[in-house]
mmCIF file of N, CA and C in Angstrom:
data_model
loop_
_atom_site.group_PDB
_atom_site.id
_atom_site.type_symbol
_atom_site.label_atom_id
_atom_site.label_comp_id
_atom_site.label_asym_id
_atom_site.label_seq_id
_atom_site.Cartn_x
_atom_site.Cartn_y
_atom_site.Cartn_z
ATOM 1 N N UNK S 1 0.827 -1.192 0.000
ATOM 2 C CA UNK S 1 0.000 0.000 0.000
ATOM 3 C C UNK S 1 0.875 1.261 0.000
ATOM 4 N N UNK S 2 1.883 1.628 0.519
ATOM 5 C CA UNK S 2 2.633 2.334 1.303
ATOM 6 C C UNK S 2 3.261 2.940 -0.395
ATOM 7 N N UNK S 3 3.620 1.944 -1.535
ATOM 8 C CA UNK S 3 4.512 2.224 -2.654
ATOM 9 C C UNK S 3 2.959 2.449 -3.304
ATOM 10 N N UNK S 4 2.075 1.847 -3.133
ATOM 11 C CA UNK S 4 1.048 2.191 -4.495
ATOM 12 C C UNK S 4 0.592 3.974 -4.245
ATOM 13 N N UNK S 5 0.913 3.969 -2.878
ATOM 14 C CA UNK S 5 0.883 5.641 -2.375
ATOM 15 C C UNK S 5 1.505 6.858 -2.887
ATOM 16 N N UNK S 6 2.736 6.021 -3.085
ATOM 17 C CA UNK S 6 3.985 7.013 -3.884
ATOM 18 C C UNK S 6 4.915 7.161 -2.610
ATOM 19 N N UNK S 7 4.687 6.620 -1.932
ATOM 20 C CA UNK S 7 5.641 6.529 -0.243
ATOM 21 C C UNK S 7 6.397 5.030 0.193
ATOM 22 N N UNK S 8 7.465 5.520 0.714
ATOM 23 C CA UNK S 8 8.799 4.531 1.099
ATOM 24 C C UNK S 8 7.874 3.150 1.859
ATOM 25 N N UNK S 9 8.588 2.161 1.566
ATOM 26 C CA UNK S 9 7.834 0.729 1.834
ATOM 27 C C UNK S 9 7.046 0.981 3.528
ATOM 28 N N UNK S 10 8.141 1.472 4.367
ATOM 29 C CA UNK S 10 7.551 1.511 5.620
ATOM 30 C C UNK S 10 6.591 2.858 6.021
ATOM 31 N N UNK S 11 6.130 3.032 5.113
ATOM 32 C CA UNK S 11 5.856 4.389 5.380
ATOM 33 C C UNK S 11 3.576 3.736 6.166
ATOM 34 N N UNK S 12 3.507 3.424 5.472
ATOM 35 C CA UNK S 12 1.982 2.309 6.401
ATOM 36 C C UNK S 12 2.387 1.994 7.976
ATOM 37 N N UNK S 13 3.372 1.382 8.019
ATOM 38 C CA UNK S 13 4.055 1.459 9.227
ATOM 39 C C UNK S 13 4.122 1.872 10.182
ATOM 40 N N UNK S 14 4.607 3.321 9.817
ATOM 41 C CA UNK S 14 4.924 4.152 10.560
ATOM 42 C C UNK S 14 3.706 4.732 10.880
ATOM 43 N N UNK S 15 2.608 5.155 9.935
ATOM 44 C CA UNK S 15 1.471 5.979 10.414
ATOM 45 C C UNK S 15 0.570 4.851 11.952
ATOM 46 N N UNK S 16 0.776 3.303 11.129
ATOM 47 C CA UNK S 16 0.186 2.462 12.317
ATOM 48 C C UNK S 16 0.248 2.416 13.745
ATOM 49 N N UNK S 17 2.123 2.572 13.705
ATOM 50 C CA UNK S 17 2.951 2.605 14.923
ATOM 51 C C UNK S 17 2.471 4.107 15.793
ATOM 52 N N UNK S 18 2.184 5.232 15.025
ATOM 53 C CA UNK S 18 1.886 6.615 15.203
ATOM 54 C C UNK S 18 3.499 7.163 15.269
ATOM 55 N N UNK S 19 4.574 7.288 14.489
ATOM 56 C CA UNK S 19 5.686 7.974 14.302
ATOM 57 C C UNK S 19 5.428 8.908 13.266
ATOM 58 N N UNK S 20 4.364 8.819 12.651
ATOM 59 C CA UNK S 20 3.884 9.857 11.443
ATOM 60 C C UNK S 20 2.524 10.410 11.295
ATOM 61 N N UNK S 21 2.529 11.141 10.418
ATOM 62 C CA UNK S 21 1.099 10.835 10.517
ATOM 63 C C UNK S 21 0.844 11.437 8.938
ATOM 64 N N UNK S 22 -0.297 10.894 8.151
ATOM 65 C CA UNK S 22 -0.619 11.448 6.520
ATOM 66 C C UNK S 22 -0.685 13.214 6.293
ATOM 67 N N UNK S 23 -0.345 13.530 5.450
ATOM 68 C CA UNK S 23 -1.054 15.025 5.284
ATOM 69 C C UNK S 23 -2.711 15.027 4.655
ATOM 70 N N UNK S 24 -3.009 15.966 4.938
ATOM 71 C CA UNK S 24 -4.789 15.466 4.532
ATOM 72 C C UNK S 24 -4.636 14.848 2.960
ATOM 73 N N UNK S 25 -3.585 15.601 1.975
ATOM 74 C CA UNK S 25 -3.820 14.808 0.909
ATOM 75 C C UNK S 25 -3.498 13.573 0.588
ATOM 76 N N UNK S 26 -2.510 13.176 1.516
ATOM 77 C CA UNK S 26 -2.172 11.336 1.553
ATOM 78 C C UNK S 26 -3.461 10.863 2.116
ATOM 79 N N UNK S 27 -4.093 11.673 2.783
ATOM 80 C CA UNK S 27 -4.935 10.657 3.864
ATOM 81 C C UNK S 27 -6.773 10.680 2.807
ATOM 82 N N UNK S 28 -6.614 11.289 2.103
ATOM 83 C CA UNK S 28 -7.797 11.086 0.874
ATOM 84 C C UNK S 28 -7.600 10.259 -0.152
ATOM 85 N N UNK S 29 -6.012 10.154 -0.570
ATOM 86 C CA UNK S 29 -5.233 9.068 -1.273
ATOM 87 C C UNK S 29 -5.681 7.364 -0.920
ATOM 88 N N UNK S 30 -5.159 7.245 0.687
ATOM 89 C CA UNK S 30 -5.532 6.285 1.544
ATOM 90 C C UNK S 30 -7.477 5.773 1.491
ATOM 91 N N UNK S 31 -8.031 6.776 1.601
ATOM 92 C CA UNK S 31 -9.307 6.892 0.585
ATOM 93 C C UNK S 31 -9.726 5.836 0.148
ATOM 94 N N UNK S 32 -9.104 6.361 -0.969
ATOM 95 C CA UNK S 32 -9.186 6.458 -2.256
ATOM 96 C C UNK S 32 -8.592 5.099 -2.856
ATOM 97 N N UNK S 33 -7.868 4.869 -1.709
ATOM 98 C CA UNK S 33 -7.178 3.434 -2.430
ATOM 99 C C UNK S 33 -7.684 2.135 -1.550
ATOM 100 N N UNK S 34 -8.486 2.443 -0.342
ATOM 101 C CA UNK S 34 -9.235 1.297 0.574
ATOM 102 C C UNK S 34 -10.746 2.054 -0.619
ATOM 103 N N UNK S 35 -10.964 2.667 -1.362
ATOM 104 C CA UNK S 35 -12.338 2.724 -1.793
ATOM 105 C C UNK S 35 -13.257 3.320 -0.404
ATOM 106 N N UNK S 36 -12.904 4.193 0.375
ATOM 107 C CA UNK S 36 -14.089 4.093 1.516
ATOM 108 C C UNK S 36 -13.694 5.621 1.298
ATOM 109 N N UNK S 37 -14.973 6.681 2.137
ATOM 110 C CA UNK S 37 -15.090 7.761 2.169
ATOM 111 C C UNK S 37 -14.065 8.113 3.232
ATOM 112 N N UNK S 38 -13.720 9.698 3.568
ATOM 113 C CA UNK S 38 -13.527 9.821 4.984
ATOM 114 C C UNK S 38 -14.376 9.822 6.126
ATOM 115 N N UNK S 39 -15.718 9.663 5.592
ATOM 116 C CA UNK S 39 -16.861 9.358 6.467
ATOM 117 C C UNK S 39 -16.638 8.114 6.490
ATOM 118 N N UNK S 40 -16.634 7.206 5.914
ATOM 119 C CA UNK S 40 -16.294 5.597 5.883
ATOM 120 C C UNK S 40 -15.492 5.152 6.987
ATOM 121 N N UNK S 41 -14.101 6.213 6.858
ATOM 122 C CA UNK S 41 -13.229 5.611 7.313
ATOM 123 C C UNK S 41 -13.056 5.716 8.816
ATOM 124 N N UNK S 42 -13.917 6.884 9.323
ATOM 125 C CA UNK S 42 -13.907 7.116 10.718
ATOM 126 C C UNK S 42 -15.406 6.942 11.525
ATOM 127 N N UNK S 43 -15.805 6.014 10.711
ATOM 128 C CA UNK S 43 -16.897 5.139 11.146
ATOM 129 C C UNK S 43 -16.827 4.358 12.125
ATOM 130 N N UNK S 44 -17.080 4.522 13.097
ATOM 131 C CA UNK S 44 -16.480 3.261 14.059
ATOM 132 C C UNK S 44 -17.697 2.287 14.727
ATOM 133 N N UNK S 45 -19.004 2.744 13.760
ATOM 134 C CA UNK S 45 -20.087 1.729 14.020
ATOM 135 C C UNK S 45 -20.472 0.589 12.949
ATOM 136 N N UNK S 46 -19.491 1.155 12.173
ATOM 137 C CA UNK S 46 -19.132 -0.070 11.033
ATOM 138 C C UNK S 46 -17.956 -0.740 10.727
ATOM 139 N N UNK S 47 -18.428 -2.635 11.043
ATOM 140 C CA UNK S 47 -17.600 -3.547 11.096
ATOM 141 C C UNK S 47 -16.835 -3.765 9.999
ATOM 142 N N UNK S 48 -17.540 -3.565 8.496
ATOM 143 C CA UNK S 48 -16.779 -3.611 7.184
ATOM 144 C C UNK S 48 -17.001 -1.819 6.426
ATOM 145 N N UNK S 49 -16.613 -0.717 6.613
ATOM 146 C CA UNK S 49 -16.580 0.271 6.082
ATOM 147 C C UNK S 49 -16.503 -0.010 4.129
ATOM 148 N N UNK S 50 -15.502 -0.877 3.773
ATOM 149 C CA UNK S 50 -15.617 -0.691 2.401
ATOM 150 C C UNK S 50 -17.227 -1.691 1.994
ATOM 151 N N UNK S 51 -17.645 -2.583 2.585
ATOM 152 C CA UNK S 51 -18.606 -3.169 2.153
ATOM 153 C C UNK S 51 -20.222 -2.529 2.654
ATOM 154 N N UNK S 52 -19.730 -1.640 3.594
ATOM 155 C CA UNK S 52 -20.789 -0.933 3.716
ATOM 156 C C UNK S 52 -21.256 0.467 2.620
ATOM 157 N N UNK S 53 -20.425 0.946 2.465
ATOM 158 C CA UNK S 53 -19.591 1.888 1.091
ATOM 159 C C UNK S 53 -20.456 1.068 -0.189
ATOM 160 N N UNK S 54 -20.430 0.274 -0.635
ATOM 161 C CA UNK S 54 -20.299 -0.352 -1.336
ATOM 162 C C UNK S 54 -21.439 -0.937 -1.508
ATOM 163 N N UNK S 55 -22.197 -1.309 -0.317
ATOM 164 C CA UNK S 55 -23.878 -1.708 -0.601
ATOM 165 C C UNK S 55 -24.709 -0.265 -0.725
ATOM 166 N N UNK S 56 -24.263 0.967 -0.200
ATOM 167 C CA UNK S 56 -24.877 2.267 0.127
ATOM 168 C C UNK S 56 -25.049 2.616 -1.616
ATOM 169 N N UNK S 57 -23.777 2.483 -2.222
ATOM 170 C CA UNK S 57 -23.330 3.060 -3.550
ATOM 171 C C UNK S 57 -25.213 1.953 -4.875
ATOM 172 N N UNK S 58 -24.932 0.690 -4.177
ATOM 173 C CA UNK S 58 -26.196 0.028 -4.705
ATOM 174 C C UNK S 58 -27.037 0.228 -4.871
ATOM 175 N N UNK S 59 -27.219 0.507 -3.532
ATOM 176 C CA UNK S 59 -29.197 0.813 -2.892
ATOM 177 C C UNK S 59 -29.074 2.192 -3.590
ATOM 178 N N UNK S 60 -28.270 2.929 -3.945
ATOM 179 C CA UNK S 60 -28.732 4.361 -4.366
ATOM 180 C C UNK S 60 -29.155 4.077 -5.736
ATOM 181 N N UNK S 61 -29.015 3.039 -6.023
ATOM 182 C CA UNK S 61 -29.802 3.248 -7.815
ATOM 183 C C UNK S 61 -30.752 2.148 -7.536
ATOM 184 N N UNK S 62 -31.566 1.688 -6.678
ATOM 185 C CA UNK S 62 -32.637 0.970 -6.557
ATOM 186 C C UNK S 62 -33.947 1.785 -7.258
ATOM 187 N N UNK S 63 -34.664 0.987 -7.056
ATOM 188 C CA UNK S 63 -36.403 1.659 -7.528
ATOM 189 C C UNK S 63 -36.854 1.758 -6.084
ATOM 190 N N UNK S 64 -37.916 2.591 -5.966
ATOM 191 C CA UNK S 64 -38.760 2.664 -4.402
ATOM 192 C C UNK S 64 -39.174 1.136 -4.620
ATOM 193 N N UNK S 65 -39.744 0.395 -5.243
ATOM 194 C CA UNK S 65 -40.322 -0.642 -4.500
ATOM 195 C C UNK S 65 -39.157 -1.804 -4.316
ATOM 196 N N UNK S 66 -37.957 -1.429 -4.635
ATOM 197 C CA UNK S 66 -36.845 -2.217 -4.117
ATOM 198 C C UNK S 66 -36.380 -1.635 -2.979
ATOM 199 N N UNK S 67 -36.456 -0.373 -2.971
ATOM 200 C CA UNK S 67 -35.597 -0.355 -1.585
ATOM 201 C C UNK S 67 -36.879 -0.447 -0.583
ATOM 202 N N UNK S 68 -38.210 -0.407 -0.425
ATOM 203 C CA UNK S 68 -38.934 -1.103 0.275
ATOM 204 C C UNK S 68 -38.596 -2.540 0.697
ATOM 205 N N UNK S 69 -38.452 -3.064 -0.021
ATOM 206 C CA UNK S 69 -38.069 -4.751 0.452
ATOM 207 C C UNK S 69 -36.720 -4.678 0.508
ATOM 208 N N UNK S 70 -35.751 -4.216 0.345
ATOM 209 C CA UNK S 70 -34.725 -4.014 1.348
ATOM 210 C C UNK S 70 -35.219 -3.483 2.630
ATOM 211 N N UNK S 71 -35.664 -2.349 3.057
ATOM 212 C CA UNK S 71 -35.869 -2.143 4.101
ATOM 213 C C UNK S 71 -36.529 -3.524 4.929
ATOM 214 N N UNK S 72 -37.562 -4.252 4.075
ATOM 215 C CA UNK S 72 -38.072 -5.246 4.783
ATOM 216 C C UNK S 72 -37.878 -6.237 5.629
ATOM 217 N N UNK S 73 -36.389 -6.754 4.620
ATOM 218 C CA UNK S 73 -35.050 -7.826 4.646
ATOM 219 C C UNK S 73 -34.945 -7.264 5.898
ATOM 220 N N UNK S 74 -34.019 -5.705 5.832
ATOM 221 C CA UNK S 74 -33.271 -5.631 7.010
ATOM 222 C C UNK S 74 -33.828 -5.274 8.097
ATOM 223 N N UNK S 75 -35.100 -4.752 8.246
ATOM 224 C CA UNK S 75 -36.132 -4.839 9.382
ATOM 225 C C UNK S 75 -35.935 -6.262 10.072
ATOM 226 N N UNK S 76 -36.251 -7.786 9.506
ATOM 227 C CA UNK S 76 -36.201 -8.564 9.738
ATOM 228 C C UNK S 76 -35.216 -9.449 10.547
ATOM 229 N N UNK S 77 -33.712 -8.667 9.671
ATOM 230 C CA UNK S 77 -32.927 -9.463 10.294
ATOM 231 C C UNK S 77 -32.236 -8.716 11.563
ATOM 232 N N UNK S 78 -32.952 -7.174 12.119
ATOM 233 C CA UNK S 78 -32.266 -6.518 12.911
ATOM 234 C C UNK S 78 -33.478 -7.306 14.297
ATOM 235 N N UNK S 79 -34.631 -7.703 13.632
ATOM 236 C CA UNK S 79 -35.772 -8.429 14.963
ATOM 237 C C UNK S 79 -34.569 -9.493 15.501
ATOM 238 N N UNK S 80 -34.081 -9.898 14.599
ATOM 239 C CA UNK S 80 -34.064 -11.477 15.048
ATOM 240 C C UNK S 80 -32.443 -11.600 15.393
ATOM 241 N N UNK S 81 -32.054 -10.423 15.936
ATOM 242 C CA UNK S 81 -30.719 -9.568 16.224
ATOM 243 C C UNK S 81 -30.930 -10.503 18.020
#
């Protein structure tokens, strides 16, 4: 990740460890290259951020009577939570 960035191999590393830290434009890069928003990424009520990203991006081109029965689905499976 760190080279597909345009940054030295350890450079993921280092931000992990906290010896660094991104400039906002690395850190939209980082983005940009997990596919997740910066809303995505500092989500911390979501277990998969890119797959949540990613079903949101779906449901936005549904029809109303699809995203009705989505809602239905997930009504269902939050009961039985």
């Amino acid at each position: 990740m760190s080279l597909a960035l345009g940054q030295n191999p350890s450079y993921i590393n280092r931000i992990e460890n906290k010896l660094t830290f991104p400039s906002m434009q690395t850190f939209f890069y980082i983005c940009d290259y997990l596919n997740v928003t910066p809303q995505d990424f500092f989500n911390l009520q979501s277990s998969d951020p890119c797959k949540s990203h990613n079903i949101m991006n779906d449901i936005n081109k549904l029809t109303q009577t699809q995203l009705d029965a989505i809602e239905t689905v997930i009504q269902e499976f939050l009961r039985k939570k």
